[in-house]
mmCIF file of N, CA and C in Angstrom:
data_model
loop_
_atom_site.group_PDB
_atom_site.id
_atom_site.type_symbol
_atom_site.label_atom_id
_atom_site.label_comp_id
_atom_site.label_asym_id
_atom_site.label_seq_id
_atom_site.Cartn_x
_atom_site.Cartn_y
_atom_site.Cartn_z
ATOM 1 N N MET I 3 -226.626 -51.903 -94.730
ATOM 2 C CA MET I 3 -228.258 -51.083 -95.142
ATOM 3 C C MET I 3 -228.675 -50.063 -95.056
ATOM 4 N N ALA I 4 -228.633 -48.588 -95.614
ATOM 5 C CA ALA I 4 -228.311 -47.883 -95.208
ATOM 6 C C ALA I 4 -229.849 -47.265 -94.894
ATOM 7 N N SER I 5 -230.079 -45.790 -94.001
ATOM 8 C CA SER I 5 -231.026 -45.455 -93.943
ATOM 9 C C SER I 5 -231.603 -43.894 -94.322
ATOM 10 N N LEU I 6 -232.401 -43.324 -94.144
ATOM 11 C CA LEU I 6 -232.700 -42.105 -94.765
ATOM 12 C C LEU I 6 -233.077 -41.748 -93.441
ATOM 13 N N VAL I 7 -232.325 -39.982 -93.085
ATOM 14 C CA VAL I 7 -232.512 -39.611 -91.973
ATOM 15 C C VAL I 7 -233.270 -37.753 -92.669
ATOM 16 N N LYS I 8 -234.486 -37.697 -92.615
ATOM 17 C CA LYS I 8 -234.871 -36.206 -92.893
ATOM 18 C C LYS I 8 -234.306 -35.394 -91.489
ATOM 19 N N VAL I 9 -234.028 -34.422 -91.805
ATOM 20 C CA VAL I 9 -234.091 -32.982 -91.174
ATOM 21 C C VAL I 9 -234.056 -32.104 -91.486
ATOM 22 N N GLY I 10 -235.412 -31.498 -90.807
ATOM 23 C CA GLY I 10 -235.564 -30.135 -91.903
ATOM 24 C C GLY I 10 -234.679 -29.002 -91.332
ATOM 25 N N TYR I 11 -234.849 -27.535 -92.024
ATOM 26 C CA TYR I 11 -234.020 -26.419 -91.784
ATOM 27 C C TYR I 11 -234.548 -25.988 -90.712
ATOM 28 N N LEU I 12 -235.414 -25.836 -90.265
ATOM 29 C CA LEU I 12 -236.130 -24.885 -89.498
ATOM 30 C C LEU I 12 -235.150 -25.700 -87.831
ATOM 31 N N GLU I 13 -235.478 -27.188 -87.263
ATOM 32 C CA GLU I 13 -234.657 -28.014 -86.728
ATOM 33 C C GLU I 13 -232.791 -27.333 -86.458
ATOM 34 N N LEU I 14 -232.302 -27.196 -87.978
ATOM 35 C CA LEU I 14 -230.930 -27.012 -87.638
ATOM 36 C C LEU I 14 -230.729 -25.519 -87.011
ATOM 37 N N ALA I 15 -231.507 -24.687 -87.820
ATOM 38 C CA ALA I 15 -231.278 -23.316 -87.079
ATOM 39 C C ALA I 15 -231.802 -23.345 -86.113
ATOM 40 N N GLN I 16 -232.576 -23.857 -85.172
ATOM 41 C CA GLN I 16 -233.477 -23.951 -83.727
ATOM 42 C C GLN I 16 -231.396 -24.700 -82.998
ATOM 43 N N LEU I 17 -231.095 -24.967 -83.985
ATOM 44 C CA LEU I 17 -230.071 -25.785 -82.684
ATOM 45 C C LEU I 17 -228.739 -25.045 -82.767
ATOM 46 N N ARG I 18 -228.597 -24.801 -83.892
ATOM 47 C CA ARG I 18 -227.396 -23.625 -84.424
ATOM 48 C C ARG I 18 -227.654 -21.972 -83.223
ATOM 49 N N ASP I 19 -229.092 -21.629 -83.180
ATOM 50 C CA ASP I 19 -229.445 -20.647 -82.073
ATOM 51 C C ASP I 19 -228.833 -21.254 -80.967
ATOM 52 N N ARG I 20 -229.524 -22.296 -80.374
ATOM 53 C CA ARG I 20 -228.882 -22.476 -79.136
ATOM 54 C C ARG I 20 -227.758 -22.923 -78.586
ATOM 55 N N LEU I 21 -226.808 -23.468 -79.645
ATOM 56 C CA LEU I 21 -225.716 -23.470 -79.152
ATOM 57 C C LEU I 21 -224.707 -21.799 -79.862
ATOM 58 N N GLU I 22 -225.248 -21.814 -80.415
ATOM 59 C CA GLU I 22 -224.944 -19.897 -80.337
ATOM 60 C C GLU I 22 -224.742 -19.331 -78.724
ATOM 61 N N LYS I 23 -226.381 -19.205 -78.243
ATOM 62 C CA LYS I 23 -226.735 -19.250 -77.404
ATOM 63 C C LYS I 23 -225.769 -19.399 -75.599
ATOM 64 N N LEU I 24 -226.051 -20.586 -76.293
ATOM 65 C CA LEU I 24 -224.930 -21.606 -74.939
ATOM 66 C C LEU I 24 -223.954 -20.943 -74.736
ATOM 67 N N GLN I 25 -222.472 -20.810 -76.369
ATOM 68 C CA GLN I 25 -220.971 -20.292 -75.956
ATOM 69 C C GLN I 25 -221.428 -18.979 -75.935
ATOM 70 N N GLN I 26 -222.451 -18.214 -76.260
ATOM 71 C CA GLN I 26 -221.936 -16.569 -75.816
ATOM 72 C C GLN I 26 -221.596 -16.136 -74.016
ATOM 73 N N ARG I 27 -223.020 -16.636 -74.034
ATOM 74 C CA ARG I 27 -223.667 -15.665 -72.936
ATOM 75 C C ARG I 27 -223.775 -16.949 -71.453
ATOM 76 N N ASP I 28 -224.299 -18.076 -71.829
ATOM 77 C CA ASP I 28 -224.787 -19.107 -70.802
ATOM 78 C C ASP I 28 -223.610 -19.783 -70.502
ATOM 79 N N LEU I 29 -222.515 -20.039 -70.963
ATOM 80 C CA LEU I 29 -221.589 -20.364 -70.404
ATOM 81 C C LEU I 29 -219.915 -19.444 -69.802
ATOM 82 N N VAL I 30 -220.680 -18.875 -70.206
ATOM 83 C CA VAL I 30 -219.524 -17.770 -68.990
ATOM 84 C C VAL I 30 -219.845 -18.006 -67.581
ATOM 85 N N LYS I 31 -221.232 -17.828 -67.969
ATOM 86 C CA LYS I 31 -222.231 -17.519 -66.080
ATOM 87 C C LYS I 31 -222.156 -18.754 -65.843
ATOM 88 N N PHE I 32 -222.542 -20.119 -66.203
ATOM 89 C CA PHE I 32 -222.023 -21.385 -65.918
ATOM 90 C C PHE I 32 -220.714 -21.640 -64.904
ATOM 91 N N GLN I 33 -219.688 -20.792 -65.787
ATOM 92 C CA GLN I 33 -218.319 -21.144 -65.339
ATOM 93 C C GLN I 33 -218.169 -20.685 -64.479
ATOM 94 N N GLU I 34 -218.546 -19.177 -63.901
ATOM 95 C CA GLU I 34 -218.718 -18.565 -62.874
ATOM 96 C C GLU I 34 -218.734 -18.586 -61.389
ATOM 97 N N SER I 35 -220.160 -19.443 -62.160
ATOM 98 C CA SER I 35 -220.896 -19.630 -60.922
ATOM 99 C C SER I 35 -220.510 -21.099 -59.917
ATOM 100 N N LEU I 36 -220.374 -21.937 -61.588
ATOM 101 C CA LEU I 36 -219.829 -23.245 -60.873
ATOM 102 C C LEU I 36 -218.315 -23.066 -60.012
ATOM 103 N N VAL I 37 -217.169 -22.073 -60.489
ATOM 104 C CA VAL I 37 -216.446 -21.737 -59.988
ATOM 105 C C VAL I 37 -216.241 -21.411 -58.392
ATOM 106 N N THR I 38 -217.643 -20.413 -58.338
ATOM 107 C CA THR I 38 -218.236 -20.063 -56.685
ATOM 108 C C THR I 38 -218.627 -20.851 -55.767
ATOM 109 N N GLU I 39 -219.735 -21.763 -56.855
ATOM 110 C CA GLU I 39 -219.859 -22.721 -56.240
ATOM 111 C C GLU I 39 -218.924 -24.008 -55.884
ATOM 112 N N LEU I 40 -217.350 -24.187 -55.950
ATOM 113 C CA LEU I 40 -216.749 -24.906 -55.668
ATOM 114 C C LEU I 40 -215.901 -24.383 -54.548
ATOM 115 N N ALA I 41 -216.162 -22.890 -54.546
ATOM 116 C CA ALA I 41 -215.015 -22.577 -53.797
ATOM 117 C C ALA I 41 -215.695 -22.019 -52.363
ATOM 118 N N GLU I 42 -217.287 -21.845 -52.658
ATOM 119 C CA GLU I 42 -218.480 -22.142 -51.356
ATOM 120 C C GLU I 42 -218.275 -23.329 -50.445
ATOM 121 N N ARG I 43 -218.118 -24.683 -51.665
ATOM 122 C CA ARG I 43 -217.745 -26.084 -50.983
ATOM 123 C C ARG I 43 -216.714 -26.177 -50.158
ATOM 124 N N LEU I 44 -215.660 -25.189 -50.611
ATOM 125 C CA LEU I 44 -214.479 -26.030 -49.962
ATOM 126 C C LEU I 44 -214.249 -24.817 -48.621
ATOM 127 N N LEU I 45 -214.672 -23.996 -49.088
ATOM 128 C CA LEU I 45 -215.254 -22.781 -47.219
ATOM 129 C C LEU I 45 -215.426 -23.469 -46.432
ATOM 130 N N LYS I 46 -217.341 -24.378 -46.829
ATOM 131 C CA LYS I 46 -217.485 -24.863 -45.628
ATOM 132 C C LYS I 46 -217.095 -26.422 -45.626
ATOM 133 N N LYS I 47 -216.186 -26.823 -45.877
ATOM 134 C CA LYS I 47 -215.506 -28.457 -45.286
ATOM 135 C C LYS I 47 -214.576 -27.342 -44.367
ATOM 136 N N ALA I 48 -213.550 -26.409 -44.996
ATOM 137 C CA ALA I 48 -212.702 -26.174 -43.820
ATOM 138 C C ALA I 48 -212.721 -25.344 -42.878
ATOM 139 N N ALA I 49 -214.259 -24.980 -43.146
ATOM 140 C CA ALA I 49 -214.743 -24.083 -41.716
ATOM 141 C C ALA I 49 -214.737 -25.045 -40.911
ATOM 142 N N LYS I 50 -215.698 -26.751 -41.286
ATOM 143 C CA LYS I 50 -215.833 -27.573 -40.291
ATOM 144 C C LYS I 50 -214.394 -27.959 -39.695
ATOM 145 N N ARG I 51 -213.335 -28.004 -40.078
ATOM 146 C CA ARG I 51 -212.491 -28.675 -39.964
ATOM 147 C C ARG I 51 -211.543 -27.208 -38.593
ATOM 148 N N THR I 52 -211.966 -26.290 -38.861
ATOM 149 C CA THR I 52 -211.421 -25.261 -37.800
ATOM 150 C C THR I 52 -211.504 -24.456 -36.964
ATOM 151 N N PRO I 53 -211.132 -24.565 -36.098
ATOM 152 C CA PRO I 53 -210.957 -24.138 -34.381
ATOM 153 C C PRO I 53 -212.118 -23.571 -34.771
ATOM 154 N N THR I 54 -212.552 -23.399 -33.194
ATOM 155 C CA THR I 54 -214.059 -22.511 -33.596
ATOM 156 C C THR I 54 -213.412 -20.993 -33.000
ATOM 157 N N GLY I 55 -212.569 -20.623 -32.803
ATOM 158 C CA GLY I 55 -211.870 -19.204 -33.058
ATOM 159 C C GLY I 55 -211.847 -18.588 -34.540
ATOM 160 N N LEU I 56 -211.041 -19.846 -34.758
ATOM 161 C CA LEU I 56 -211.273 -19.063 -36.717
ATOM 162 C C LEU I 56 -212.205 -19.081 -37.332
ATOM 163 N N ARG I 57 -212.965 -20.510 -37.400
ATOM 164 C CA ARG I 57 -214.168 -20.789 -37.866
ATOM 165 C C ARG I 57 -214.644 -19.660 -38.655
ATOM 166 N N GLU I 58 -214.831 -18.379 -37.894
ATOM 167 C CA GLU I 58 -216.102 -16.975 -38.868
ATOM 168 C C GLU I 58 -214.760 -16.111 -39.682
ATOM 169 N N SER I 59 -213.610 -16.893 -39.355
ATOM 170 C CA SER I 59 -212.528 -15.480 -40.645
ATOM 171 C C SER I 59 -212.512 -16.305 -41.961
ATOM 172 N N TRP I 60 -212.964 -17.449 -41.880
ATOM 173 C CA TRP I 60 -212.634 -18.185 -43.441
ATOM 174 C C TRP I 60 -213.618 -16.963 -44.362
ATOM 175 N N THR I 61 -212.688 -16.322 -45.683
ATOM 176 C CA THR I 61 -213.461 -15.937 -46.688
ATOM 177 C C THR I 61 -213.453 -16.053 -48.144
ATOM 178 N N LEU I 62 -214.047 -15.320 -49.212
ATOM 179 C CA LEU I 62 -214.120 -15.880 -50.527
ATOM 180 C C LEU I 62 -213.836 -14.748 -50.927
ATOM 181 N N GLY I 63 -213.024 -14.777 -52.243
ATOM 182 C CA GLY I 63 -212.604 -13.538 -53.505
ATOM 183 C C GLY I 63 -213.763 -13.455 -54.185
ATOM 184 N N SER I 64 -213.038 -12.339 -55.346
ATOM 185 C CA SER I 64 -213.915 -12.581 -56.047
ATOM 186 C C SER I 64 -213.602 -13.724 -57.119
ATOM 187 N N VAL I 65 -213.913 -13.809 -58.306
ATOM 188 C CA VAL I 65 -213.771 -14.418 -59.289
ATOM 189 C C VAL I 65 -213.024 -13.772 -60.438
ATOM 190 N N HIS I 66 -211.619 -14.264 -60.593
ATOM 191 C CA HIS I 66 -210.855 -13.726 -61.815
ATOM 192 C C HIS I 66 -210.763 -14.733 -62.971
ATOM 193 N N TYR I 67 -211.054 -13.854 -64.106
ATOM 194 C CA TYR I 67 -210.574 -14.679 -65.105
ATOM 195 C C TYR I 67 -209.003 -14.648 -66.111
ATOM 196 N N ALA I 68 -208.071 -15.173 -65.701
ATOM 197 C CA ALA I 68 -207.163 -15.089 -66.104
ATOM 198 C C ALA I 68 -206.101 -16.319 -66.984
ATOM 199 N N ASN I 69 -206.052 -16.248 -68.317
ATOM 200 C CA ASN I 69 -204.695 -16.618 -68.965
ATOM 201 C C ASN I 69 -205.443 -18.367 -69.078
ATOM 202 N N GLY I 70 -206.889 -17.964 -69.199
ATOM 203 C CA GLY I 70 -207.486 -19.632 -69.792
ATOM 204 C C GLY I 70 -208.247 -20.352 -68.412
ATOM 205 N N TYR I 71 -207.845 -19.865 -66.920
ATOM 206 C CA TYR I 71 -208.109 -20.440 -65.865
ATOM 207 C C TYR I 71 -209.382 -18.926 -65.162
ATOM 208 N N TYR I 72 -210.313 -19.287 -64.072
ATOM 209 C CA TYR I 72 -210.853 -18.710 -63.171
ATOM 210 C C TYR I 72 -210.437 -19.189 -62.039
ATOM 211 N N GLU I 73 -209.669 -18.284 -61.064
ATOM 212 C CA GLU I 73 -209.610 -18.465 -59.781
ATOM 213 C C GLU I 73 -210.032 -17.896 -59.026
ATOM 214 N N VAL I 74 -210.416 -18.172 -57.477
ATOM 215 C CA VAL I 74 -211.332 -17.367 -56.880
ATOM 216 C C VAL I 74 -210.320 -17.921 -55.305
ATOM 217 N N GLU I 75 -209.739 -17.127 -55.194
ATOM 218 C CA GLU I 75 -209.447 -16.894 -53.350
ATOM 219 C C GLU I 75 -209.978 -17.760 -52.351
ATOM 220 N N VAL I 76 -209.734 -18.448 -51.397
ATOM 221 C CA VAL I 76 -210.556 -18.946 -50.095
ATOM 222 C C VAL I 76 -209.604 -19.051 -49.132
ATOM 223 N N TYR I 77 -209.459 -17.819 -47.923
ATOM 224 C CA TYR I 77 -208.840 -17.539 -47.028
ATOM 225 C C TYR I 77 -209.007 -17.446 -45.589
ATOM 226 N N ASN I 78 -208.275 -17.340 -44.900
ATOM 227 C CA ASN I 78 -208.688 -16.833 -43.280
ATOM 228 C C ASN I 78 -207.623 -16.234 -42.912
ATOM 229 N N ASN I 79 -208.042 -15.044 -42.426
ATOM 230 C CA ASN I 79 -207.321 -13.755 -42.238
ATOM 231 C C ASN I 79 -207.670 -13.783 -40.638
ATOM 232 N N GLY I 80 -207.893 -14.908 -39.961
ATOM 233 C CA GLY I 80 -207.660 -14.728 -38.495
ATOM 234 C C GLY I 80 -206.251 -14.667 -38.357
ATOM 235 N N GLU I 81 -205.906 -14.375 -36.966
ATOM 236 C CA GLU I 81 -204.611 -14.146 -36.385
ATOM 237 C C GLU I 81 -203.732 -15.568 -36.501
ATOM 238 N N ASN I 82 -204.132 -16.458 -35.996
ATOM 239 C CA ASN I 82 -203.136 -17.611 -36.074
ATOM 240 C C ASN I 82 -203.435 -18.461 -36.662
ATOM 241 N N ALA I 83 -204.036 -18.256 -38.250
ATOM 242 C CA ALA I 83 -204.834 -18.573 -39.093
ATOM 243 C C ALA I 83 -203.460 -19.646 -39.798
ATOM 244 N N SER I 84 -202.849 -18.902 -39.929
ATOM 245 C CA SER I 84 -200.992 -20.126 -40.661
ATOM 246 C C SER I 84 -200.685 -21.101 -39.819
ATOM 247 N N ASN I 85 -200.828 -20.481 -38.276
ATOM 248 C CA ASN I 85 -200.154 -21.373 -37.462
ATOM 249 C C ASN I 85 -200.915 -22.723 -37.202
ATOM 250 N N VAL I 86 -201.824 -21.984 -37.366
ATOM 251 C CA VAL I 86 -203.199 -23.627 -37.198
ATOM 252 C C VAL I 86 -202.998 -24.490 -38.244
ATOM 253 N N GLU I 87 -203.291 -24.316 -38.947
ATOM 254 C CA GLU I 87 -202.958 -24.806 -40.243
ATOM 255 C C GLU I 87 -202.003 -25.217 -41.156
ATOM 256 N N PHE I 88 -200.752 -24.801 -40.169
ATOM 257 C CA PHE I 88 -199.446 -25.985 -41.109
ATOM 258 C C PHE I 88 -198.816 -25.850 -39.742
ATOM 259 N N GLY I 89 -199.325 -25.535 -38.675
ATOM 260 C CA GLY I 89 -198.230 -25.957 -37.768
ATOM 261 C C GLY I 89 -197.427 -24.646 -36.716
ATOM 262 N N TYR I 90 -196.656 -25.037 -35.991
ATOM 263 C CA TYR I 90 -195.253 -24.229 -35.617
ATOM 264 C C TYR I 90 -194.744 -24.898 -34.489
ATOM 265 N N ARG I 91 -193.953 -23.653 -33.749
ATOM 266 C CA ARG I 91 -192.583 -24.277 -32.858
ATOM 267 C C ARG I 91 -192.863 -23.037 -31.825
ATOM 268 N N ARG I 92 -193.354 -23.909 -30.009
ATOM 269 C CA ARG I 92 -193.710 -22.686 -29.564
ATOM 270 C C ARG I 92 -192.169 -21.806 -29.101
ATOM 271 N N GLU I 93 -192.624 -20.424 -28.426
ATOM 272 C CA GLU I 93 -191.173 -19.753 -27.997
ATOM 273 C C GLU I 93 -190.280 -20.659 -27.950
ATOM 274 N N ASP I 94 -190.834 -21.268 -26.384
ATOM 275 C CA ASP I 94 -188.668 -21.923 -26.213
ATOM 276 C C ASP I 94 -188.328 -22.431 -27.053
ATOM 277 N N ASN I 95 -188.646 -22.984 -28.163
ATOM 278 C CA ASN I 95 -188.266 -23.762 -29.122
ATOM 279 C C ASN I 95 -187.983 -25.262 -28.771
ATOM 280 N N ARG I 96 -188.628 -25.980 -27.463
ATOM 281 C CA ARG I 96 -188.658 -27.242 -27.059
ATOM 282 C C ARG I 96 -189.944 -28.320 -27.942
ATOM 283 N N GLU I 97 -190.918 -27.722 -28.170
ATOM 284 C CA GLU I 97 -191.594 -28.150 -28.765
ATOM 285 C C GLU I 97 -192.671 -27.783 -30.001
ATOM 286 N N SER I 98 -193.041 -28.752 -31.183
ATOM 287 C CA SER I 98 -193.369 -27.980 -31.724
ATOM 288 C C SER I 98 -194.971 -28.308 -31.719
ATOM 289 N N VAL I 99 -195.610 -27.820 -32.206
ATOM 290 C CA VAL I 99 -197.235 -27.838 -32.642
ATOM 291 C C VAL I 99 -197.806 -27.858 -33.855
ATOM 292 N N PRO I 100 -198.242 -29.540 -33.811
ATOM 293 C CA PRO I 100 -198.275 -29.530 -35.253
ATOM 294 C C PRO I 100 -199.332 -28.884 -36.373
ATOM 295 N N GLY I 101 -199.598 -28.406 -37.826
ATOM 296 C CA GLY I 101 -200.796 -28.016 -38.075
ATOM 297 C C GLY I 101 -202.302 -28.915 -38.094
ATOM 298 N N CYS I 102 -203.106 -28.512 -38.204
ATOM 299 C CA CYS I 102 -204.367 -29.075 -38.287
ATOM 300 C C CYS I 102 -204.479 -29.049 -39.875
ATOM 301 N N PHE I 103 -204.172 -28.678 -40.622
ATOM 302 C CA PHE I 103 -204.067 -28.865 -42.628
ATOM 303 C C PHE I 103 -205.244 -28.455 -42.918
ATOM 304 N N MET I 104 -206.723 -27.760 -42.352
ATOM 305 C CA MET I 104 -207.715 -27.866 -42.368
ATOM 306 C C MET I 104 -207.946 -27.816 -43.955
ATOM 307 N N LEU I 105 -207.277 -26.968 -44.466
ATOM 308 C CA LEU I 105 -207.364 -26.324 -46.149
ATOM 309 C C LEU I 105 -207.043 -27.827 -46.982
ATOM 310 N N ARG I 106 -205.816 -27.875 -46.613
ATOM 311 C CA ARG I 106 -205.096 -28.728 -47.757
ATOM 312 C C ARG I 106 -206.102 -30.133 -47.123
ATOM 313 N N ILE I 107 -206.937 -30.637 -46.157
ATOM 314 C CA ILE I 107 -207.293 -32.129 -46.205
ATOM 315 C C ILE I 107 -208.969 -31.200 -47.220
ATOM 316 N N SER I 108 -209.602 -30.089 -46.670
ATOM 317 C CA SER I 108 -210.468 -30.359 -47.728
ATOM 318 C C SER I 108 -210.565 -29.818 -48.629
ATOM 319 N N GLU I 109 -209.549 -29.421 -49.382
ATOM 320 C CA GLU I 109 -208.921 -29.168 -50.475
ATOM 321 C C GLU I 109 -208.966 -30.862 -51.829
ATOM 322 N N LYS I 110 -208.370 -31.652 -50.613
ATOM 323 C CA LYS I 110 -208.043 -33.034 -51.347
ATOM 324 C C LYS I 110 -209.759 -33.382 -51.461
ATOM 325 N N GLU I 111 -210.405 -33.554 -50.278
ATOM 326 C CA GLU I 111 -211.860 -34.172 -50.733
ATOM 327 C C GLU I 111 -212.437 -33.340 -51.549
ATOM 328 N N LEU I 112 -212.445 -32.114 -51.718
ATOM 329 C CA LEU I 112 -213.083 -31.333 -52.685
ATOM 330 C C LEU I 112 -212.549 -31.809 -54.196
ATOM 331 N N GLU I 113 -211.216 -32.390 -54.336
ATOM 332 C CA GLU I 113 -210.722 -33.032 -55.471
ATOM 333 C C GLU I 113 -211.486 -33.988 -56.260
ATOM 334 N N GLN I 114 -212.215 -34.942 -55.082
ATOM 335 C CA GLN I 114 -212.361 -36.562 -55.481
ATOM 336 C C GLN I 114 -213.636 -35.728 -55.752
ATOM 337 N N ASP I 115 -214.886 -35.368 -55.314
ATOM 338 C CA ASP I 115 -216.301 -34.827 -55.528
ATOM 339 C C ASP I 115 -216.187 -34.277 -56.470
ATOM 340 N N ALA I 116 -215.673 -32.961 -57.247
ATOM 341 C CA ALA I 116 -215.074 -32.014 -58.137
ATOM 342 C C ALA I 116 -216.030 -32.696 -59.706
ATOM 343 N N ASP I 117 -215.340 -34.042 -60.466
ATOM 344 C CA ASP I 117 -215.964 -34.240 -61.223
ATOM 345 C C ASP I 117 -217.333 -34.642 -61.363
ATOM 346 N N LYS I 118 -218.002 -35.435 -60.097
ATOM 347 C CA LYS I 118 -219.173 -35.281 -60.023
ATOM 348 C C LYS I 118 -220.353 -34.344 -60.155
ATOM 349 N N ILE I 119 -219.348 -33.080 -59.461
ATOM 350 C CA ILE I 119 -220.193 -31.945 -58.923
ATOM 351 C C ILE I 119 -220.655 -30.944 -60.135
ATOM 352 N N VAL I 120 -219.362 -31.106 -61.058
ATOM 353 C CA VAL I 120 -219.127 -30.806 -62.722
ATOM 354 C C VAL I 120 -219.772 -31.185 -63.392
ATOM 355 N N GLU I 121 -220.072 -32.341 -63.400
ATOM 356 C CA GLU I 121 -221.055 -32.841 -64.772
ATOM 357 C C GLU I 121 -222.134 -32.951 -64.423
ATOM 358 N N GLY I 122 -222.784 -33.196 -62.543
ATOM 359 C CA GLY I 122 -224.164 -32.646 -62.689
ATOM 360 C C GLY I 122 -224.474 -31.087 -63.278
ATOM 361 N N LYS I 123 -223.714 -29.915 -62.854
ATOM 362 C CA LYS I 123 -223.683 -29.088 -63.447
ATOM 363 C C LYS I 123 -224.000 -28.424 -65.010
ATOM 364 N N LEU I 124 -223.176 -29.218 -65.372
ATOM 365 C CA LEU I 124 -223.200 -29.568 -67.065
ATOM 366 C C LEU I 124 -224.235 -30.077 -67.583
ATOM 367 N N MET I 125 -225.143 -31.136 -67.287
ATOM 368 C CA MET I 125 -225.733 -31.583 -67.652
ATOM 369 C C MET I 125 -226.926 -31.493 -67.799
ATOM 370 N N LYS I 126 -226.869 -30.354 -66.757
ATOM 371 C CA LYS I 126 -228.248 -29.600 -66.343
ATOM 372 C C LYS I 126 -228.142 -28.932 -66.799
ATOM 373 N N LEU I 127 -226.623 -28.009 -67.429
ATOM 374 C CA LEU I 127 -227.026 -26.607 -67.922
ATOM 375 C C LEU I 127 -227.572 -27.438 -69.683
ATOM 376 N N LEU I 128 -227.084 -28.264 -70.315
ATOM 377 C CA LEU I 128 -227.036 -29.293 -71.648
ATOM 378 C C LEU I 128 -228.292 -29.044 -71.492
ATOM 379 N N ARG I 129 -229.155 -29.917 -70.457
ATOM 380 C CA ARG I 129 -230.838 -30.033 -70.605
ATOM 381 C C ARG I 129 -231.586 -28.513 -70.205
ATOM 382 N N GLY I 130 -231.342 -27.619 -69.965
ATOM 383 C CA GLY I 130 -231.813 -26.127 -69.651
ATOM 384 C C GLY I 130 -231.869 -25.835 -71.234
ATOM 385 N N ALA I 131 -230.543 -25.956 -71.992
ATOM 386 C CA ALA I 131 -230.337 -24.967 -73.904
ATOM 387 C C ALA I 131 -230.847 -26.092 -74.662
ATOM 388 N N PHE I 132 -231.294 -27.444 -74.633
ATOM 389 C CA PHE I 132 -232.315 -28.581 -75.543
ATOM 390 C C PHE I 132 -232.921 -28.667 -75.110
ATOM 391 N N HIS I 133 -233.631 -28.965 -74.213
ATOM 392 C CA HIS I 133 -234.988 -29.038 -73.872
ATOM 393 C C HIS I 133 -236.043 -28.000 -73.080
ATOM 394 N N ASP I 134 -235.996 -26.787 -74.019
ATOM 395 C CA ASP I 134 -236.987 -25.942 -73.539
ATOM 396 C C ASP I 134 -238.131 -26.086 -73.101
#
C-alpha cells in the first residue's frame, strides 16, 4: 500500500540551511568543546586520585586539530609526578615503590563513560539545530 507524502520546498530549504550551518560552524565548535570537556573530566578524575602535594599541578594544554584528530594534553608538571604515576626504585636499589597510576586508571574510567557523554552532547546539538 502506498501513501502520499507532501513536503514543501520551504521546509526542504530550511532543512538544507540548518544542515549547512551545523556542518560549517556549529560542528567545529561542538567538537572542540567536547574534547575540552572530556579532558577536563579526565583532569578531575586524575586529581582525585593524586596525592595531596601533586593535586594542584595538573594542567590542560590547548586543543589542537591535526590529521583528522583533536588532541589536548593533560599533564602533571609536579616534580615527582612521573615517579608517583609509574613507581620508582629507591636510591638504595633494595626496594621499589609501586605507582599510583592516577592518570592511567582515570583514562580507563573515562573511556567507559565517553560514549554516553558524547551521545548526550550530540543529541543536544541536534535538538538545537532542528528544533529552534
